[in-house]
Short mmCIF file of C-alpha atoms and ligand atoms in Angstrom, two decimals:
data_model
loop_
_atom_site.label_atom_id
_atom_site.label_comp_id
_atom_site.label_asym_id
_atom_site.label_seq_id
_atom_site.Cartn_x
_atom_site.Cartn_y
_atom_site.Cartn_z
CA MET A 7 -1.87 -40.39 31.60
CA LYS A 8 0.62 -43.04 30.46
CA ASN A 9 0.58 -41.74 26.89
CA ARG A 10 0.88 -38.19 28.07
CA ILE A 11 3.93 -39.06 30.20
CA ASN A 12 5.46 -40.86 27.24
CA ASP A 13 4.92 -37.86 24.99
CA ILE A 14 6.45 -35.54 27.55
CA LYS A 15 9.43 -37.87 27.87
CA LEU A 16 9.99 -37.84 24.12
CA LYS A 17 9.76 -34.08 23.99
CA PHE A 18 12.11 -33.74 26.91
CA LYS A 19 14.67 -35.88 25.10
CA ALA A 20 14.26 -33.84 21.93
CA ILE A 21 14.80 -30.58 23.79
CA PHE A 22 17.45 -31.51 26.37
CA GLY A 23 19.23 -34.39 24.60
CA SER A 24 18.64 -37.13 27.17
CA ASP A 25 15.96 -38.34 29.57
CA GLU A 26 18.27 -40.05 32.01
CA GLY A 27 17.21 -39.64 35.63
CA LEU A 28 13.96 -38.01 34.57
CA ARG A 29 11.19 -37.75 37.19
CA PHE A 30 7.59 -36.54 36.91
CA PHE A 31 5.45 -34.46 39.24
CA ALA A 32 2.09 -32.78 38.87
CA ALA A 33 -0.18 -30.24 40.51
CA PRO A 34 -3.78 -29.37 39.62
CA GLY A 35 -5.66 -26.19 38.85
CA ARG A 36 -8.74 -25.31 40.88
CA VAL A 37 -12.26 -24.06 40.63
CA ASN A 38 -13.68 -21.97 43.45
CA LEU A 39 -17.31 -22.83 44.15
CA ILE A 40 -18.04 -19.82 46.34
CA GLY A 41 -16.12 -17.23 48.39
CA GLU A 42 -14.51 -14.84 45.92
CA HIS A 43 -12.05 -12.08 46.68
CA ILE A 44 -12.13 -12.75 50.38
CA ASP A 45 -9.11 -15.01 50.90
CA TYR A 46 -6.96 -11.91 51.41
CA CYS A 47 -9.45 -10.61 53.99
CA GLY A 48 -9.17 -13.70 56.21
CA GLY A 49 -12.37 -15.20 54.82
CA TYR A 50 -13.71 -18.66 54.07
CA VAL A 51 -13.36 -20.04 50.55
CA PHE A 52 -14.60 -23.27 49.00
CA PRO A 53 -12.36 -24.42 46.15
CA ALA A 54 -11.91 -27.84 44.58
CA ALA A 55 -8.95 -29.18 42.64
CA LEU A 56 -9.50 -30.01 38.97
CA THR A 57 -8.22 -32.78 36.74
CA LEU A 58 -6.70 -30.01 34.61
CA ASP A 59 -3.11 -29.70 35.75
CA ASN A 60 0.56 -29.10 35.08
CA VAL A 61 2.87 -32.08 34.78
CA VAL A 62 6.55 -31.33 35.04
CA ALA A 63 9.41 -33.56 33.92
CA ILE A 64 12.61 -32.73 35.80
CA ARG A 65 16.19 -33.90 36.14
CA LYS A 66 19.43 -32.57 37.56
CA ASN A 67 21.62 -31.30 34.72
CA GLY A 68 24.98 -31.57 36.47
CA THR A 69 25.65 -27.83 36.57
CA SER A 70 25.91 -25.95 39.83
CA GLY A 71 23.36 -23.35 38.96
CA THR A 72 21.80 -23.36 35.50
CA VAL A 73 18.04 -23.72 35.47
CA ASN A 74 16.58 -24.48 32.05
CA LEU A 75 12.82 -24.28 31.61
CA ALA A 76 10.71 -25.33 28.65
CA ALA A 77 7.03 -25.98 27.97
CA THR A 78 5.41 -28.37 25.53
CA ASP A 79 3.38 -25.51 24.03
CA LEU A 80 6.14 -22.88 23.88
CA GLU A 81 9.12 -22.52 21.60
CA GLY A 82 12.59 -22.31 23.11
CA ILE A 83 14.32 -22.70 26.44
CA TYR A 84 14.12 -20.10 29.19
CA SER A 85 17.22 -20.10 31.38
CA PHE A 86 18.52 -18.37 34.46
CA ASP A 87 21.32 -18.80 36.95
CA LEU A 88 20.69 -19.69 40.58
CA ASN A 89 23.32 -17.13 41.59
CA ASP A 90 21.32 -14.41 39.91
CA ILE A 91 17.68 -15.40 40.29
CA GLU A 92 16.60 -11.76 40.35
CA LYS A 93 17.30 -11.58 36.63
CA ALA A 94 14.58 -14.17 36.07
CA ARG A 95 11.98 -11.55 36.99
CA ASP A 96 12.34 -10.35 33.42
CA LEU A 97 11.81 -13.75 31.81
CA LYS A 98 8.87 -13.73 29.45
CA TRP A 99 7.93 -17.09 30.90
CA GLY A 100 9.38 -18.86 33.93
CA ASN A 101 9.17 -16.21 36.63
CA TYR A 102 6.71 -18.25 38.71
CA GLN A 103 9.13 -21.16 38.75
CA ALA A 104 12.06 -18.88 39.55
CA GLY A 105 10.10 -17.24 42.38
CA VAL A 106 9.32 -20.62 43.93
CA ILE A 107 12.92 -21.81 43.59
CA LYS A 108 14.04 -18.62 45.32
CA GLU A 109 11.65 -19.38 48.20
CA LEU A 110 12.93 -22.97 48.46
CA ILE A 111 16.52 -21.75 48.65
CA LYS A 112 15.53 -19.23 51.31
CA LYS A 113 14.15 -22.13 53.35
CA GLY A 114 17.45 -23.97 53.12
CA CYS A 115 16.87 -26.25 50.13
CA LYS A 116 20.22 -26.82 48.36
CA VAL A 117 19.05 -26.49 44.77
CA GLU A 118 21.49 -27.18 41.88
CA GLY A 119 21.18 -26.98 38.11
CA ILE A 120 18.04 -28.53 36.61
CA ASP A 121 16.18 -29.01 33.37
CA MET A 122 12.39 -28.85 33.52
CA LEU A 123 9.70 -29.38 30.92
CA PHE A 124 6.13 -28.30 31.74
CA ASP A 125 3.02 -29.74 30.15
CA GLY A 126 -0.10 -27.84 31.18
CA THR A 127 -3.77 -28.50 30.42
CA ILE A 128 -5.21 -25.48 32.25
CA PRO A 129 -6.08 -22.72 29.79
CA PHE A 130 -3.83 -19.80 30.66
CA GLY A 131 -5.67 -16.75 32.03
CA SER A 132 -8.90 -18.70 32.55
CA GLY A 133 -9.14 -18.05 36.26
CA LEU A 134 -8.50 -21.72 37.03
CA SER A 135 -5.12 -21.14 38.67
CA SER A 136 -2.69 -22.19 36.02
CA SER A 137 -0.04 -20.17 37.84
CA ALA A 138 -0.65 -21.75 41.25
CA SER A 139 -0.44 -25.14 39.57
CA ILE A 140 2.93 -24.23 38.06
CA GLU A 141 4.10 -23.00 41.45
CA LEU A 142 3.05 -26.16 43.27
CA ALA A 143 4.40 -28.48 40.57
CA THR A 144 7.72 -26.62 40.74
CA GLY A 145 7.77 -26.69 44.53
CA ILE A 146 7.07 -30.40 44.80
CA ALA A 147 9.47 -31.36 42.01
CA VAL A 148 12.43 -29.24 43.08
CA SER A 149 12.09 -29.88 46.80
CA THR A 150 11.83 -33.64 46.24
CA LEU A 151 14.95 -33.67 44.08
CA PHE A 152 17.00 -31.73 46.60
CA GLY A 153 15.73 -33.25 49.82
CA GLY A 154 13.62 -30.32 51.01
CA ASN A 155 11.22 -31.76 53.53
CA PHE A 156 8.16 -29.55 53.12
CA ASP A 157 4.52 -30.49 53.38
CA ASN A 158 2.06 -29.27 50.78
CA ILE A 159 0.79 -26.42 52.96
CA GLU A 160 4.34 -25.08 53.32
CA LEU A 161 4.77 -25.40 49.56
CA ALA A 162 1.48 -23.56 49.02
CA LEU A 163 2.66 -20.70 51.23
CA MET A 164 5.94 -20.56 49.31
CA GLY A 165 3.98 -20.41 46.05
CA GLN A 166 1.93 -17.49 47.36
CA SER A 167 5.07 -15.75 48.57
CA ALA A 168 6.68 -16.19 45.16
CA GLU A 169 3.66 -14.67 43.48
CA ASN A 170 3.48 -11.75 45.95
CA ASN A 171 7.17 -10.96 46.12
CA PHE A 172 8.57 -12.08 42.79
CA CYS A 173 5.71 -11.78 40.33
CA ASP A 174 4.05 -8.66 41.79
CA VAL A 175 0.61 -10.21 42.16
CA ASN A 176 -0.72 -9.58 45.62
CA CYS A 177 -2.84 -12.77 45.67
CA GLY A 178 -4.22 -14.60 48.69
CA ILE A 179 -3.61 -18.25 49.64
CA MET A 180 -6.68 -19.90 48.09
CA ASP A 181 -5.26 -21.06 44.75
CA GLN A 182 -2.00 -22.50 46.03
CA PHE A 183 -3.76 -24.19 48.94
CA ALA A 184 -6.34 -25.79 46.66
CA SER A 185 -3.65 -26.96 44.26
CA GLY A 186 -1.53 -28.47 47.03
CA MET A 187 -4.30 -29.91 49.19
CA GLY A 188 -7.11 -30.83 46.77
CA LYS A 189 -8.74 -34.24 47.13
CA GLU A 190 -10.71 -36.26 44.62
CA ASN A 191 -14.49 -35.67 44.71
CA HIS A 192 -14.18 -33.13 47.52
CA ALA A 193 -14.11 -29.39 47.90
CA ILE A 194 -12.11 -27.73 50.65
CA MET A 195 -13.67 -25.33 53.10
CA LEU A 196 -10.67 -23.23 54.01
CA ASN A 197 -10.43 -20.51 56.61
CA CYS A 198 -7.84 -18.25 55.00
CA GLY A 199 -7.23 -16.42 58.26
CA THR A 200 -6.12 -19.51 60.19
CA LEU A 201 -5.54 -22.09 57.40
CA GLU A 202 -7.87 -24.47 59.21
CA TYR A 203 -9.71 -26.55 56.63
CA LYS A 204 -12.07 -29.43 56.12
CA TYR A 205 -12.89 -31.60 53.13
CA VAL A 206 -16.52 -31.62 52.07
CA PRO A 207 -17.76 -34.38 49.71
CA LEU A 208 -18.94 -32.85 46.46
CA ASP A 209 -22.00 -34.91 45.75
CA LEU A 210 -23.86 -33.25 42.89
CA GLY A 211 -26.39 -36.05 42.37
CA ASP A 212 -27.76 -35.84 38.87
CA ASN A 213 -25.69 -32.76 38.05
CA VAL A 214 -22.23 -31.92 36.81
CA LEU A 215 -19.95 -28.93 37.11
CA ILE A 216 -19.40 -27.10 33.86
CA LEU A 217 -16.71 -24.48 33.54
CA ALA A 218 -17.53 -22.01 30.79
CA ASN A 219 -14.52 -20.08 29.55
CA THR A 220 -15.18 -16.56 28.27
CA CYS A 221 -11.73 -16.77 26.64
CA LYS A 222 -11.14 -13.24 27.84
CA LYS A 223 -7.85 -13.60 29.66
CA HIS A 224 -8.01 -12.18 33.14
CA ALA A 225 -4.34 -11.09 33.41
CA LEU A 226 -4.28 -10.70 37.19
CA GLY A 227 -1.27 -8.41 37.44
CA ALA A 228 -2.49 -5.90 34.90
CA SER A 229 -6.08 -6.02 36.07
CA LYS A 230 -7.80 -4.33 38.95
CA TYR A 231 -6.85 -7.08 41.39
CA ASN A 232 -4.28 -5.10 43.34
CA GLU A 233 -6.58 -2.09 43.30
CA ARG A 234 -9.35 -4.12 44.95
CA ARG A 235 -6.91 -5.25 47.62
CA HIS A 236 -6.09 -1.65 48.36
CA GLU A 237 -9.76 -0.70 48.53
CA VAL A 238 -10.55 -3.35 51.11
CA GLU A 239 -7.59 -2.25 53.23
CA VAL A 240 -9.09 1.24 53.27
CA GLY A 241 -12.45 -0.36 54.08
CA LEU A 242 -10.97 -2.27 57.00
CA SER A 243 -9.64 0.92 58.55
CA VAL A 244 -13.08 2.55 58.23
CA MET A 245 -14.65 -0.39 60.09
CA GLN A 246 -11.95 -0.30 62.76
CA GLU A 247 -12.34 3.44 63.32
CA ALA A 248 -16.12 3.02 63.54
CA GLU A 249 -15.65 0.30 66.14
CA LYS A 250 -13.40 2.54 68.21
CA ALA A 251 -15.82 5.44 67.87
CA SER A 252 -18.56 3.20 69.25
CA GLY A 253 -16.51 2.59 72.39
CA VAL A 254 -14.55 -0.58 71.56
CA ASN A 255 -11.00 -0.52 73.01
CA ALA A 256 -8.30 0.06 70.40
CA SER A 257 -6.68 -3.25 71.40
CA ASP A 258 -9.95 -5.13 70.85
CA VAL A 259 -10.81 -3.98 67.32
CA LYS A 260 -10.90 -6.70 64.69
CA ASN A 261 -7.87 -7.37 62.50
CA ALA A 262 -9.46 -8.60 59.28
CA LEU A 263 -12.59 -7.67 57.36
CA CYS A 264 -13.95 -11.21 57.52
CA GLU A 265 -13.99 -11.11 61.31
CA TYR A 266 -16.93 -8.73 60.97
CA THR A 267 -20.46 -10.11 60.59
CA PRO A 268 -23.22 -8.70 58.39
CA ASP A 269 -24.75 -7.24 61.57
CA ASP A 270 -21.48 -5.38 62.26
CA PHE A 271 -21.54 -4.05 58.72
CA GLU A 272 -25.09 -2.75 59.10
CA LYS A 273 -24.17 -1.21 62.45
CA TYR A 274 -21.15 0.69 61.10
CA SER A 275 -22.20 1.30 57.50
CA ALA A 276 -22.96 4.98 58.15
CA ALA A 277 -19.23 5.52 58.79
CA PHE A 278 -18.42 5.10 55.10
CA THR A 279 -18.10 8.35 53.20
CA ASP A 280 -17.03 6.65 49.98
CA ASN A 281 -19.74 4.51 48.44
CA ILE A 282 -17.33 2.41 46.41
CA ILE A 283 -15.35 1.41 49.50
CA LYS A 284 -18.58 0.64 51.30
CA ASN A 285 -19.73 -1.63 48.47
CA ARG A 286 -16.43 -3.51 48.46
CA VAL A 287 -16.67 -4.08 52.20
CA GLN A 288 -20.29 -5.16 51.95
CA HIS A 289 -19.34 -7.74 49.37
CA VAL A 290 -16.51 -9.13 51.48
CA ILE A 291 -18.48 -9.42 54.71
CA TYR A 292 -21.62 -10.90 53.15
CA GLU A 293 -19.65 -13.22 50.87
CA ASN A 294 -17.88 -14.70 53.87
CA ASP A 295 -21.24 -15.32 55.49
CA ARG A 296 -22.54 -16.90 52.27
CA VAL A 297 -19.69 -19.41 52.18
CA LYS A 298 -20.60 -20.70 55.64
CA LYS A 299 -24.27 -20.97 54.63
CA ALA A 300 -23.39 -22.59 51.31
CA VAL A 301 -21.30 -25.30 52.92
CA SER A 302 -24.01 -26.14 55.42
CA VAL A 303 -26.74 -26.35 52.79
CA LEU A 304 -24.51 -28.53 50.64
CA GLU A 305 -23.77 -30.81 53.58
CA ALA A 306 -27.51 -31.06 54.14
CA GLY A 307 -27.94 -32.15 50.51
CA ASP A 308 -29.76 -28.96 49.46
CA LEU A 309 -28.25 -28.33 46.03
CA GLN A 310 -30.95 -25.82 45.08
CA GLY A 311 -30.04 -23.79 48.15
CA PHE A 312 -26.39 -23.96 47.18
CA GLY A 313 -27.21 -22.77 43.65
CA LYS A 314 -29.20 -19.83 45.00
CA LEU A 315 -26.22 -18.73 47.09
CA MET A 316 -23.96 -19.06 44.03
CA ARG A 317 -26.23 -16.68 42.15
CA GLU A 318 -26.28 -14.21 45.03
CA ALA A 319 -22.48 -14.40 45.18
CA ASN A 320 -22.24 -13.63 41.48
CA GLN A 321 -24.46 -10.57 41.73
CA SER A 322 -22.48 -9.33 44.71
CA ILE A 323 -19.16 -9.56 42.93
CA ARG A 324 -20.73 -8.09 39.82
CA TYR A 325 -22.45 -5.05 41.31
CA LEU A 326 -20.69 -4.42 44.62
CA TYR A 327 -17.14 -5.61 43.94
CA GLU A 328 -17.25 -4.88 40.20
CA ALA A 329 -14.84 -7.64 39.28
CA THR A 330 -16.64 -9.21 36.33
CA GLY A 331 -16.97 -7.45 32.96
CA ASP A 332 -19.18 -7.78 29.87
CA GLU A 333 -17.96 -11.25 28.90
CA LEU A 334 -18.51 -12.83 32.33
CA ASP A 335 -21.83 -11.04 32.73
CA ALA A 336 -23.07 -12.32 29.38
CA MET A 337 -21.99 -15.85 30.26
CA TYR A 338 -23.70 -15.64 33.65
CA ASP A 339 -26.93 -14.22 32.22
CA ALA A 340 -27.10 -17.01 29.64
CA ALA A 341 -26.73 -19.63 32.38
CA GLU A 342 -29.18 -17.88 34.67
CA ASN A 343 -31.86 -18.14 31.98
CA PHE A 344 -31.26 -21.83 31.37
CA ASP A 345 -33.74 -24.06 33.19
CA GLY A 346 -31.32 -26.98 33.67
CA CYS A 347 -28.78 -24.88 35.54
CA ILE A 348 -29.05 -24.89 39.32
CA GLY A 349 -26.41 -22.27 39.95
CA SER A 350 -23.81 -20.22 38.16
CA ARG A 351 -21.18 -17.68 39.08
CA MET A 352 -17.96 -16.14 37.93
CA CYS A 353 -14.96 -17.82 39.47
CA GLY A 354 -11.45 -16.75 40.40
CA GLY A 355 -9.94 -13.28 40.17
CA GLY A 356 -12.51 -12.13 37.59
CA PHE A 357 -12.35 -9.48 34.85
CA GLY A 358 -12.45 -12.43 32.45
CA GLY A 359 -11.85 -16.15 32.87
CA CYS A 360 -14.57 -18.72 33.58
CA THR A 361 -17.97 -19.15 35.11
CA VAL A 362 -18.69 -22.28 37.12
CA ASN A 363 -22.10 -23.84 36.64
CA ILE A 364 -24.02 -26.70 38.19
CA VAL A 365 -25.99 -28.28 35.37
CA ASN A 366 -28.34 -31.24 35.08
CA ARG A 367 -26.37 -34.05 33.44
CA HIS A 368 -29.12 -34.70 30.88
CA ARG A 369 -28.93 -31.11 29.67
CA ILE A 370 -25.17 -30.77 29.17
CA ASP A 371 -25.30 -30.44 25.39
CA ASP A 372 -28.16 -27.92 25.47
CA PHE A 373 -26.32 -25.91 28.08
CA LYS A 374 -23.15 -25.84 26.02
C1 LIG B 13 -7.16 -15.04 42.37
C2 LIG B 13 -6.17 -15.01 43.53
C3 LIG B 13 -6.77 -15.65 44.78
C4 LIG B 13 -8.15 -15.07 45.10
C5 LIG B 13 -9.03 -15.05 43.85
C6 LIG B 13 -10.34 -14.33 44.08
O1 LIG B 13 -7.41 -16.35 41.96
O2 LIG B 13 -4.98 -15.68 43.19
O3 LIG B 13 -5.89 -15.49 45.87
O4 LIG B 13 -8.04 -13.80 45.66
O5 LIG B 13 -8.38 -14.43 42.75
O6 LIG B 13 -11.12 -15.03 44.98
#
C-alpha cells in the first residue's frame, strides 16, 4: 500500500503541479455471495467487501468551484464547475463523482474547488462494483475535506441516489452499502427494505473465493437492468391485485415483492397471464428465501449446503430472470463440472462480469 500511495502521489504531482495538502481515501469493491437482483425489491443480500478498491488522492485547489478529476489509467483531466454540475452528466468519465458531489451539496456540505486523482484496481464492468467504490471514495474524501458529518450508510445512500438520479442507472442499495460498510473477513447480511444488517464471519475452511472474470463488460445502463426493474414492478402489482382478489384489504397488501414468501407465490401464481413476469417474480421471491437459508447454513458451518444454494441461485437467475448470457453460462458450467468447486454463481448485475466460486485451496491452479 505504501508504494502504491507513493506512486499516486508522484502522479498527482505530475498532473496537478503540486502535492501540498494532499490526502488519501479509499473504498472497496464488493462481491455478492447470494441474493441477486432483489435489493430493489426489498430483499436480503449477502455481499462482502473486496481488497480491490479505489484510492483517491484529493486536495483543495483554491478555486471556488473548479473540480478537476483524473485517473492513473486515463489520459487527461476531466473538469466541471460546481455552479454548473449538470453539465458533468456529459463527461465521458467523472459523472459518478459529480453526482455524489451534487448529493453532498444538497445535504449542506460546502464544497469548493478540488483536484482528485483516482487509482482503481477493480476491473471496470466486471460486476464487482467499481462505480459504487468510486462513489463511496468520492463521498468520504469530499465530505471529510469540507466538514460534512455523514456516516457511511448516509454516504452509501447518497451514492445510490447519484447513480439513480445523475447517471440513469436505477440500481438498488447493495453495492454502495457493501462498499461503505464492509468488514474484513465478514460478509454482510443486509435487509435492503429496512437497511438492518449483521456481519457474518466468512470462514471458508480449506477453501478460497475465486472471482472468474468473463471479461464481457456488463455495462449496467445499456443492459437490461432497468428493464428487469420494470418487469418486477409489474409483477408486484399482479401479486397485490391477486391478494386483494383473495379478500385481503387494500390497506393490508404487501409493499415489496420480497415481503411475499414462496407459499404466497404458489398461492397467487395463477394470477399471472405473462409467463416472463411470472418467472421474474418467482426468481425474486425464492432468491430472497435462499439468502436466509444460505446464511443459516453458513453460520452452522455447512459449506456444502451453502454451495448448493449458490448453484440453485445461479440457475434461477439464468433461466427465470435471464440475466446471465453465454459468457457467464460457459464460466458457470465449467465450474459446475469441476470437482474441487463447492459452489459457483454469477455475481452482480449480470449480462457479463464475474462468477464467484468457492474452491478447495489445493485445487486453485487446476481450477484456473
Ligand atoms: C447491480 C446493482 C445492485 C444490484 C445488483 C444485482 O450491482 O448496482 O443494486 O441490483 O446489480 O443484484
